[in-house]
Tab-separated table of C-alpha atoms and ligand atoms in Angstrom:
chain	number	residue	atom	x	y	z
P	28	MET	CA	16.598	10.134	-22.387
P	29	ASP	CA	19.617	7.916	-21.795
P	30	LYS	CA	18.623	6.846	-18.291
P	31	VAL	CA	16.009	4.301	-17.325
P	32	ILE	CA	14.520	2.937	-14.127
P	33	LEU	CA	14.785	-0.808	-14.409
P	34	ILE	CA	12.168	-2.569	-12.329
P	35	LYS	CA	12.310	-6.146	-11.071
P	36	TYR	CA	8.908	-7.584	-10.250
P	37	GLY	CA	9.792	-9.898	-7.374
P	38	GLU	CA	6.785	-11.727	-5.974
P	39	LEU	CA	4.889	-11.450	-9.254
P	40	THR	CA	7.118	-14.016	-10.816
P	41	THR	CA	5.612	-16.728	-8.631
P	42	LYS	CA	2.197	-16.155	-10.201
P	43	LYS	CA	2.678	-17.953	-13.490
P	44	GLY	CA	-0.914	-17.995	-14.786
P	45	ASN	CA	-1.637	-14.430	-13.749
P	46	ARG	CA	1.648	-12.932	-14.796
P	47	ASN	CA	0.304	-10.831	-17.636
P	48	PHE	CA	-2.511	-9.460	-15.533
P	49	PHE	CA	-0.066	-8.541	-12.761
P	50	MET	CA	2.342	-6.839	-15.147
P	51	GLN	CA	-0.465	-4.948	-16.874
P	52	THR	CA	-1.853	-3.747	-13.538
P	53	LEU	CA	1.566	-2.608	-12.405
P	54	TYR	CA	2.059	-0.831	-15.733
P	55	GLN	CA	-1.285	0.979	-15.341
P	56	ASN	CA	-0.532	1.931	-11.735
P	57	ILE	CA	2.886	3.340	-12.599
P	58	SER	CA	1.533	5.185	-15.661
P	59	HIS	CA	-1.229	6.720	-13.554
P	60	LYS	CA	1.083	7.864	-10.777
P	61	LEU	CA	3.621	9.316	-13.214
P	62	LYS	CA	1.082	10.964	-15.530
P	63	LYS	CA	2.448	14.435	-14.748
P	64	PHE	CA	5.968	13.519	-15.870
P	65	LYS	CA	7.524	13.112	-19.282
P	66	VAL	CA	8.236	9.377	-19.188
P	67	LYS	CA	8.179	6.374	-21.522
P	68	ILE	CA	7.121	3.153	-19.871
P	69	HIS	CA	7.270	-0.322	-21.376
P	70	TYR	CA	7.698	-3.852	-20.115
P	71	ASP	CA	8.562	-7.403	-20.939
P	72	ARG	CA	8.362	-10.595	-18.895
P	73	ALA	CA	11.580	-9.850	-17.028
P	74	ARG	CA	11.557	-6.109	-16.439
P	75	MET	CA	9.613	-2.891	-16.578
P	76	TYR	CA	11.427	0.139	-17.965
P	77	ILE	CA	10.717	3.789	-17.167
P	78	GLU	CA	12.633	6.285	-19.277
P	79	PHE	CA	12.642	9.703	-17.620
P	80	LEU	CA	14.187	13.151	-17.663
P	81	ASP	CA	17.135	13.480	-15.292
P	82	CYS	CA	15.657	16.511	-13.532
P	83	ASP	CA	12.609	14.465	-12.420
P	84	LEU	CA	14.510	11.556	-10.901
P	85	GLU	CA	14.094	12.449	-7.239
P	86	LYS	CA	10.345	13.091	-7.506
P	87	ILE	CA	9.785	9.962	-9.562
P	88	GLN	CA	11.703	7.855	-7.062
P	89	SER	CA	9.626	9.145	-4.153
P	90	ILE	CA	6.495	8.077	-6.056
P	91	ILE	CA	7.625	4.638	-7.175
P	92	ASP	CA	8.854	3.868	-3.664
P	93	LYS	CA	5.134	3.741	-2.782
P	94	ILE	CA	3.964	1.549	-5.653
P	95	PHE	CA	3.341	-2.058	-4.652
P	96	GLY	CA	4.543	-4.894	-6.882
P	97	ILE	CA	8.066	-3.534	-7.278
P	98	HIS	CA	10.629	-5.766	-5.625
P	99	MET	CA	13.760	-3.859	-6.550
P	100	TYR	CA	14.807	-1.239	-9.049
P	101	HIS	CA	17.945	0.251	-10.541
P	102	ILE	CA	18.755	3.532	-12.198
P	103	ALA	CA	20.433	2.307	-15.359
P	104	THR	CA	22.141	3.908	-18.331
P	105	ILE	CA	20.883	2.749	-21.728
P	106	VAL	CA	23.322	2.018	-24.552
P	107	HIS	CA	23.013	0.268	-27.903
P	108	THR	CA	23.963	-3.381	-27.687
P	109	ASN	CA	27.393	-2.788	-29.137
P	110	ILE	CA	30.554	-3.704	-27.239
P	111	GLU	CA	32.411	-0.473	-28.045
P	112	GLU	CA	29.538	1.661	-26.734
P	113	ILE	CA	29.201	-0.569	-23.676
P	114	LYS	CA	32.920	-0.247	-22.902
P	115	GLN	CA	32.843	3.518	-23.109
P	116	LYS	CA	29.748	3.867	-20.896
P	117	ALA	CA	31.035	1.338	-18.368
P	118	LEU	CA	34.113	3.466	-17.827
P	119	GLU	CA	32.113	6.690	-17.599
P	120	ILE	CA	29.737	5.226	-15.021
P	121	VAL	CA	32.298	3.793	-12.597
P	122	GLN	CA	34.291	7.025	-12.639
P	123	ASP	CA	31.470	8.674	-10.666
P	124	PHE	CA	32.175	6.404	-7.684
P	125	ALA	CA	34.995	6.128	-5.168
P	126	PHE	CA	36.128	2.489	-4.829
P	127	SER	CA	39.258	0.421	-4.577
P	128	THR	CA	37.878	-3.027	-5.479
P	129	PHE	CA	35.230	-3.884	-8.052
P	130	LYS	CA	33.702	-6.531	-10.238
P	131	VAL	CA	31.594	-6.562	-13.404
P	132	GLU	CA	28.557	-8.829	-13.539
P	133	THR	CA	27.018	-9.399	-16.941
P	134	MET	CA	23.666	-10.979	-17.742
P	135	ARG	CA	23.200	-11.755	-21.405
P	136	SER	CA	19.598	-12.377	-22.410
P	137	ASP	CA	20.405	-11.763	-26.091
P	138	LYS	CA	22.124	-15.039	-26.928
P	139	THR	CA	23.069	-13.765	-30.398
P	140	PHE	CA	25.450	-11.212	-28.873
P	141	GLU	CA	29.036	-11.931	-29.927
P	142	LEU	CA	30.379	-12.383	-26.371
P	143	ASN	CA	29.082	-14.574	-23.582
P	144	SER	CA	28.507	-13.117	-20.110
P	145	LEU	CA	31.878	-14.114	-18.727
P	146	GLU	CA	33.821	-12.781	-21.708
P	147	CYS	CA	31.907	-9.532	-21.565
P	148	SER	CA	32.612	-9.083	-17.828
P	149	ARG	CA	36.312	-9.791	-18.428
P	150	ILE	CA	36.619	-7.310	-21.270
P	151	LEU	CA	34.836	-4.558	-19.343
P	152	GLY	CA	36.864	-5.295	-16.190
P	153	GLY	CA	40.025	-5.003	-18.300
P	154	VAL	CA	38.972	-1.607	-19.672
P	155	ILE	CA	38.281	-0.270	-16.179
P	156	LEU	CA	41.586	-1.627	-14.779
P	157	LYS	CA	43.540	-0.127	-17.652
P	158	ASN	CA	42.041	3.329	-17.301
P	159	LEU	CA	41.805	3.876	-13.545
P	160	ASP	CA	44.649	3.842	-11.043
P	161	GLY	CA	44.827	2.105	-7.674
P	162	ILE	CA	41.996	-0.354	-8.161
P	163	SER	CA	41.766	-4.130	-8.314
P	164	VAL	CA	39.180	-6.813	-8.989
P	165	ASP	CA	37.564	-8.625	-6.070
P	166	VAL	CA	34.832	-11.020	-7.162
P	167	HIS	CA	33.765	-11.905	-3.600
P	168	HIS	CA	33.457	-8.640	-1.665
P	169	PRO	CA	33.894	-5.756	-4.090
P	170	ASP	CA	33.303	-2.120	-3.070
P	171	LEU	CA	31.487	-1.627	-6.359
P	172	THR	CA	29.651	-3.955	-8.720
P	173	LEU	CA	28.890	-2.810	-12.238
P	174	HIS	CA	25.889	-4.712	-13.571
P	175	VAL	CA	25.484	-5.087	-17.313
P	176	GLU	CA	22.304	-6.500	-18.836
P	177	ILE	CA	22.730	-7.307	-22.503
P	178	ARG	CA	19.392	-7.320	-24.323
P	179	GLU	CA	18.558	-7.436	-28.000
P	180	LYS	CA	18.620	-3.823	-29.099
P	181	TYR	CA	19.679	-2.010	-25.958
P	182	SER	CA	21.810	-2.873	-22.975
P	183	TYR	CA	21.556	-1.517	-19.446
P	184	LEU	CA	24.373	-0.620	-17.076
P	185	TYR	CA	23.933	0.171	-13.405
P	186	VAL	CA	25.703	0.199	-10.077
P	187	GLN	CA	23.081	1.057	-7.462
P	188	SER	CA	20.046	-0.973	-6.393
P	189	TYR	CA	16.989	0.319	-4.547
P	190	GLN	CA	14.533	-1.725	-2.533
P	191	GLY	CA	10.949	-1.448	-3.815
P	192	SER	CA	7.915	-1.698	-1.552
P	193	GLY	CA	7.174	-5.337	-2.484
P	194	GLY	CA	3.705	-6.860	-2.382
P	195	TYR	CA	1.292	-7.074	-5.313
P	196	PRO	CA	0.086	-4.219	-7.522
P	197	VAL	CA	-3.045	-2.546	-6.153
P	198	GLY	CA	-5.991	-3.697	-8.243
P	199	THR	CA	-4.899	-7.300	-8.577
P	200	GLN	CA	-7.519	-7.959	-5.900
P	201	PRO	CA	-10.980	-6.399	-5.929
P	202	LEU	CA	-12.416	-3.891	-3.474
P	203	GLY	CA	-12.195	-4.190	0.305
P	204	LEU	CA	-13.864	-1.793	2.763
P	205	LEU	CA	-11.562	-0.434	5.444
P	206	MET	CA	-13.057	0.640	8.778
P	207	LEU	CA	-11.016	3.775	9.324
P	208	SER	CA	-11.066	5.504	12.697
P	209	GLY	CA	-8.675	8.288	13.529
P	210	GLY	CA	-6.437	5.916	15.475
P	211	ILE	CA	-3.034	4.408	14.800
P	212	ASP	CA	-4.037	0.875	13.836
P	213	SER	CA	-6.596	1.215	11.082
P	214	PRO	CA	-4.466	3.269	8.621
P	215	VAL	CA	-1.689	0.698	9.024
P	216	SER	CA	-4.234	-2.042	8.286
P	217	GLY	CA	-5.287	-0.203	5.140
P	218	TYR	CA	-1.672	0.059	4.024
P	219	LEU	CA	-1.054	-3.663	4.604
P	220	ALA	CA	-4.258	-4.604	2.762
P	221	MET	CA	-3.235	-2.509	-0.249
P	222	LYS	CA	0.150	-4.206	-0.179
P	223	ARG	CA	-1.637	-7.477	-0.974
P	224	GLY	CA	-3.149	-5.795	-4.038
P	225	ILE	CA	-6.560	-4.938	-2.533
P	226	LEU	CA	-8.368	-1.862	-3.862
P	227	LEU	CA	-9.615	0.192	-0.951
P	228	ASP	CA	-12.613	2.257	0.064
P	229	ALA	CA	-12.696	3.602	3.620
P	230	VAL	CA	-15.654	3.923	5.975
P	231	TYR	CA	-15.687	6.337	8.902
P	232	PHE	CA	-18.401	6.257	11.592
P	233	GLU	CA	-18.949	9.653	13.134
P	234	ALA	CA	-21.185	10.801	15.954
P	235	ILE	CA	-21.618	14.546	15.560
P	236	PRO	CA	-22.103	16.518	17.867
P	237	HIS	CA	-20.289	14.115	20.203
P	238	THR	CA	-17.387	14.024	17.756
P	239	SER	CA	-15.997	17.085	15.994
P	240	MET	CA	-15.302	18.180	12.431
P	241	ASP	CA	-11.635	18.088	13.451
P	242	ALA	CA	-12.009	14.344	13.949
P	243	ARG	CA	-13.495	14.010	10.456
P	244	ASN	CA	-10.745	16.134	8.901
P	245	LYS	CA	-8.172	13.985	10.623
P	246	VAL	CA	-9.641	10.918	8.897
P	247	ILE	CA	-9.603	12.767	5.557
P	248	ASP	CA	-5.905	13.533	6.097
P	249	LEU	CA	-5.235	9.874	6.843
P	250	VAL	CA	-6.974	8.854	3.618
P	251	LYS	CA	-4.819	11.349	1.720
P	252	LYS	CA	-1.705	9.630	3.070
P	253	LEU	CA	-3.063	6.185	2.175
P	254	SER	CA	-3.985	7.291	-1.333
P	255	CYS	CA	-0.268	7.694	-2.160
P	256	TYR	CA	-0.212	3.895	-2.427
P	257	THR	CA	-3.184	3.551	-4.762
P	258	TYR	CA	-5.465	5.547	-7.053
P	259	SER	CA	-7.949	7.716	-5.223
P	260	ILE	CA	-9.784	6.317	-2.197
P	261	ARG	CA	-13.485	6.892	-1.591
P	262	LEU	CA	-14.273	7.768	2.004
P	263	HIS	CA	-17.818	6.894	3.078
P	264	ILE	CA	-18.948	8.798	6.160
P	265	VAL	CA	-21.687	7.176	8.226
P	266	ASN	CA	-23.791	9.207	10.650
P	267	PHE	CA	-23.644	6.915	13.674
P	268	THR	CA	-25.185	9.347	16.200
P	269	PRO	CA	-28.765	7.972	16.399
P	270	ILE	CA	-27.574	4.369	16.772
P	271	GLN	CA	-24.943	5.238	19.319
P	272	GLU	CA	-27.360	7.299	21.408
P	273	ALA	CA	-29.949	4.508	21.273
P	274	ILE	CA	-27.385	1.947	22.436
P	275	TYR	CA	-26.409	4.058	25.434
P	276	GLN	CA	-30.025	4.784	26.260
P	277	HIS	CA	-31.280	1.198	26.116
P	278	CYS	CA	-28.474	-1.320	26.642
P	279	LYS	CA	-26.454	-2.553	29.637
P	280	THR	CA	-23.423	-0.302	29.941
P	281	ASP	CA	-20.846	-3.088	29.914
P	282	TYR	CA	-22.298	-4.431	26.623
P	283	CYS	CA	-22.413	-1.055	24.848
P	284	ILE	CA	-19.104	-1.480	23.015
P	285	THR	CA	-19.931	-5.038	21.933
P	286	ILE	CA	-23.279	-3.910	20.560
P	287	MET	CA	-21.834	-0.790	18.979
P	288	ARG	CA	-19.348	-2.930	17.087
P	289	ARG	CA	-22.055	-5.368	16.011
P	290	MET	CA	-23.956	-2.401	14.585
P	291	MET	CA	-20.858	-1.173	12.779
P	292	TYR	CA	-20.290	-4.604	11.233
P	293	ARG	CA	-23.936	-4.782	10.108
P	294	ILE	CA	-23.580	-1.428	8.370
P	295	MET	CA	-20.248	-2.475	6.875
P	296	GLU	CA	-21.816	-5.573	5.371
P	297	LYS	CA	-24.592	-3.568	3.733
P	298	LEU	CA	-22.118	-1.030	2.368
P	299	ALA	CA	-19.907	-3.845	1.095
P	300	ILE	CA	-22.855	-5.286	-0.833
P	301	ASN	CA	-23.742	-1.840	-2.251
P	302	TYR	CA	-20.190	-1.169	-3.406
P	303	ARG	CA	-19.461	-4.759	-4.484
P	304	ALA	CA	-16.665	-5.136	-1.955
P	305	PHE	CA	-15.411	-8.594	-1.023
P	306	ALA	CA	-14.141	-8.051	2.507
P	307	ILE	CA	-14.246	-5.847	5.572
P	308	ILE	CA	-10.815	-4.740	6.765
P	309	ASN	CA	-10.122	-3.225	10.162
P	310	GLY	CA	-7.442	-2.397	12.703
P	311	GLU	CA	-8.404	-4.849	15.429
P	312	SER	CA	-5.415	-6.279	17.231
P	313	ILE	CA	-5.886	-9.304	19.475
P	314	GLY	CA	-6.067	-8.425	23.146
P	315	GLN	CA	-5.451	-4.696	22.670
P	316	VAL	CA	-8.732	-3.615	24.305
P	317	ALA	CA	-11.819	-5.337	25.717
P	318	SER	CA	-13.577	-5.424	22.343
P	319	GLN	CA	-10.607	-7.181	20.783
P	320	THR	CA	-10.375	-10.303	22.940
P	321	LEU	CA	-11.098	-13.462	20.946
P	322	PRO	CA	-14.488	-13.966	22.697
P	323	SER	CA	-15.441	-10.320	21.901
P	324	MET	CA	-14.370	-10.635	18.283
P	325	SER	CA	-16.350	-13.840	17.998
P	326	VAL	CA	-19.582	-12.289	19.304
P	327	VAL	CA	-19.137	-9.216	17.100
P	328	ASN	CA	-18.268	-11.285	14.028
P	329	GLN	CA	-21.536	-13.290	14.255
P	330	VAL	CA	-23.519	-10.541	12.519
P	331	THR	CA	-21.740	-10.900	9.176
P	332	SER	CA	-20.826	-13.653	6.774
P	333	MET	CA	-18.438	-11.334	4.959
P	334	PRO	CA	-14.709	-12.113	5.450
P	335	VAL	CA	-13.221	-9.755	8.044
P	336	ILE	CA	-9.520	-9.176	7.488
P	337	ARG	CA	-7.477	-7.849	10.384
P	338	PRO	CA	-3.993	-7.176	9.024
P	339	VAL	CA	-2.559	-6.066	12.385
P	340	ALA	CA	-4.302	-8.743	14.468
P	341	CYS	CA	-1.044	-10.361	15.531
P	342	LEU	CA	1.252	-7.352	15.705
P	343	ASP	CA	2.418	-5.667	18.913
P	344	LYS	CA	1.430	-2.034	19.341
P	345	LEU	CA	5.090	-1.031	18.921
P	346	GLU	CA	5.305	-2.883	15.621
P	347	ILE	CA	2.146	-1.117	14.456
P	348	ILE	CA	3.572	2.247	15.537
P	349	ASP	CA	6.758	1.587	13.561
P	350	LEU	CA	4.698	0.955	10.451
P	351	ALA	CA	2.538	4.042	11.118
P	352	LYS	CA	5.703	6.136	11.269
P	353	LYS	CA	7.019	4.556	8.099
P	354	ILE	CA	3.855	5.415	6.154
P	355	ASP	CA	3.670	8.856	7.771
P	356	THR	CA	0.242	8.450	9.383
P	357	TYR	CA	1.470	8.375	12.995
P	358	ASP	CA	1.636	12.147	13.565
P	359	ILE	CA	-1.908	12.561	12.262
P	360	SER	CA	-3.237	9.601	14.257
P	361	ILE	CA	-1.995	10.926	17.586
P	362	LEU	CA	-3.832	14.251	17.226
P	363	PRO	CA	-6.170	14.312	20.219
P	364	PHE	CA	-9.650	14.484	18.617
P	365	GLU	CA	-12.235	12.194	20.123
P	366	ASP	CA	-13.605	9.374	18.040
P	367	CYS	CA	-17.093	7.914	18.470
P	368	CYS	CA	-15.582	4.884	20.207
P	369	THR	CA	-13.600	6.939	22.694
P	370	VAL	CA	-16.441	9.363	23.552
P	371	PHE	CA	-18.763	6.611	24.707
P	372	VAL	CA	-16.370	4.056	26.115
P	373	PRO	CA	-17.741	2.568	29.386
P	374	LYS	CA	-15.504	2.128	32.457
P	375	HIS	CA	-15.743	-1.666	32.500
P	376	PRO	CA	-16.601	-3.095	29.093
P	377	VAL	CA	-17.246	-6.834	29.101
P	378	ILE	CA	-14.224	-8.819	27.913
P	379	HIS	CA	-16.023	-12.142	27.659
P	380	PRO	CA	-19.421	-11.205	26.205
P	381	LYS	CA	-22.162	-13.783	25.666
P	382	LEU	CA	-23.922	-13.865	22.316
P	383	SER	CA	-27.323	-14.449	23.947
P	384	VAL	CA	-26.941	-11.360	26.145
P	385	ALA	CA	-25.826	-9.209	23.220
P	386	ILE	CA	-28.895	-10.288	21.207
P	387	GLN	CA	-31.187	-9.694	24.171
P	388	GLU	CA	-29.811	-6.182	24.708
P	389	GLU	CA	-30.068	-5.262	21.029
P	390	GLU	CA	-33.724	-6.220	20.977
P	391	LYS	CA	-34.448	-3.316	23.312
P	392	PHE	CA	-34.537	-0.897	20.376
P	393	SER	CA	-35.444	-1.178	16.697
P	394	TYR	CA	-32.005	-0.997	15.213
P	395	GLN	CA	-32.831	-2.407	11.784
P	396	GLU	CA	-34.468	0.788	10.504
P	397	MET	CA	-31.687	2.872	11.993
P	398	ILE	CA	-29.106	0.790	10.153
P	399	ASP	CA	-31.004	1.108	6.850
P	400	ASP	CA	-31.247	4.834	7.403
P	401	ALA	CA	-27.510	5.185	8.152
P	402	VAL	CA	-26.668	3.254	4.977
P	403	LEU	CA	-29.072	5.306	2.879
P	404	HIS	CA	-27.633	8.622	4.055
P	405	VAL	CA	-23.970	7.803	3.814
P	406	LYS	CA	-21.850	10.654	2.411
P	407	THR	CA	-18.992	9.899	0.056
P	408	ILE	CA	-15.861	11.901	-0.680
P	409	CYS	CA	-13.279	10.905	-3.246
P	410	ILE	CA	-9.742	11.590	-2.023
P	411	SER	CA	-6.423	11.365	-3.809
P	412	ASP	CA	-2.978	12.506	-2.690
P	413	ASP	CA	-3.541	15.902	-4.323
P	414	GLU	CA	-7.322	16.338	-4.436
P	415	VAL	CA	-10.420	16.034	-2.219
P	416	SER	CA	-13.756	15.993	-4.071
P	417	GLU	CA	-17.043	17.416	-2.874
P	418	PHE	CA	-19.518	15.011	-1.353
P	419	SER	CA	-20.870	12.776	-4.034
P	420	LYS	CA	-23.893	10.530	-4.093
P	421	LEU	CA	-23.752	6.855	-3.268
P	422	LEU	CA	-22.447	5.119	-6.362
G	502	ATP	P1	-7.285	2.419	15.745
G	502	ATP	O1	-7.380	0.959	15.605
G	502	ATP	O2	-7.654	3.120	14.474
G	502	ATP	O3	-5.993	2.848	16.317
G	502	ATP	P2	-8.531	2.021	18.169
G	502	ATP	O4	-7.329	1.257	18.526
G	502	ATP	O5	-9.111	3.000	19.104
G	502	ATP	O6	-8.340	2.805	16.816
G	502	ATP	P3	-10.897	0.467	18.364
G	502	ATP	O7	-11.730	1.608	18.777
G	502	ATP	O8	-10.718	-0.621	19.325
G	502	ATP	O9	-9.537	0.906	17.753
G	502	ATP	O10	-11.512	-0.139	17.057
G	502	ATP	C1	-10.929	-1.224	16.392
G	502	ATP	C2	-11.092	-1.033	14.908
G	502	ATP	O11	-12.459	-0.755	14.586
G	502	ATP	C3	-10.330	0.165	14.380
G	502	ATP	O12	-8.999	-0.175	14.097
G	502	ATP	C4	-11.107	0.481	13.130
G	502	ATP	O13	-10.772	-0.393	12.082
G	502	ATP	C5	-12.534	0.195	13.563
G	502	ATP	N1	-13.157	1.439	14.080
G	502	ATP	C6	-13.249	1.867	15.333
G	502	ATP	N2	-13.877	3.063	15.390
G	502	ATP	C7	-14.194	3.398	14.138
G	502	ATP	C8	-14.825	4.518	13.515
G	502	ATP	N3	-15.261	5.554	14.223
G	502	ATP	N4	-14.981	4.518	12.188
G	502	ATP	C9	-14.523	3.467	11.443
G	502	ATP	N5	-13.911	2.408	11.968
G	502	ATP	C10	-13.744	2.358	13.288
G	503	MG	MG1	-6.758	-0.354	17.895
């Protein structure tokens, strides 16, 4: 293997105390995602290196483009730290490109190397000029820049740079529970939460027979897409039918959505405690619908002391749609299967609910046992980008 993917960590470098933990987590994440490939992965404080077989490059790139914690990467050629070898490879590499102006940029981290960075760049520039016709050096706006990183045993030469997905490696924050409906917003919220390093479980509230198996399968497909950015994701499916029916039987119609969401949050909090999660994450976006006005969010939020993170709270719908397209969840999200929220939505939901009224309405039925029952009978599936497990018991 004479090629290597050279990874720059980016945002990690600002976390001085936690640096090792961040690098280790990134190393584990990359190793896990590339376990099917013949690769050698190692790292130091400045870079992570993935040696790979040429034939796997495209597939490996499509995977690492989805790994958070990578700021930028390069496909580099490895040579021994020896000026003659470096000269020869430098010439070979630039010959693959069409350019009329160029520069060589050297970074020498091995200070024992016989040449300093400037001398090395000059010598390599001279070799390229001497061997290729019709080209000149332009240090300000070159068509091509050959980067040379001189390290102790090996040196790395590259021309092209690729943008990584940024963020922090997944697993540098503990578990968060994502409320995942089949809509556009919640998968995007899950993606953004993972980008901050949060490990994710998803929770889906279903109301069979009012909602279909197609709606459930749609959520499973969304989880599959999200799992490309992490390890596997556990999807917890809550049977919401009895609670939802009770709400619509007993409560004022305009308060049904407010109360339904308060019930969801109560269940989320209990699940979060069971699974040792530290936050609830959802796709609420301020002002998008009646239940997402600030007064509505406030009344709903009263039932939990758990942090509720709303990654898309301040995004426009069009911005959310752009992200959904980027992460490839949009086409699944727009499939027209009814969700428990859409089946029961009243014509005029209250947009400025009062806490006292919500409490009064809820007291019309004994919801506590229903909530305990829903939590007890939750079904869990473990989903990764290539595998969906059978239902497993609550862990
Ligand atoms: P989405 O936000 O997924 O596009 P939506 O815009 O219809 O769906 P709402 O019904 O207003 O959203 O719900 C707001 C948030 O509440 C969702 O983003 C999601 O996080 C959560 N949520 C709503 N319905 C469900 C459900 N059936 N299961 C799990 N979470 C849900
Ligand atoms: Mg929404």
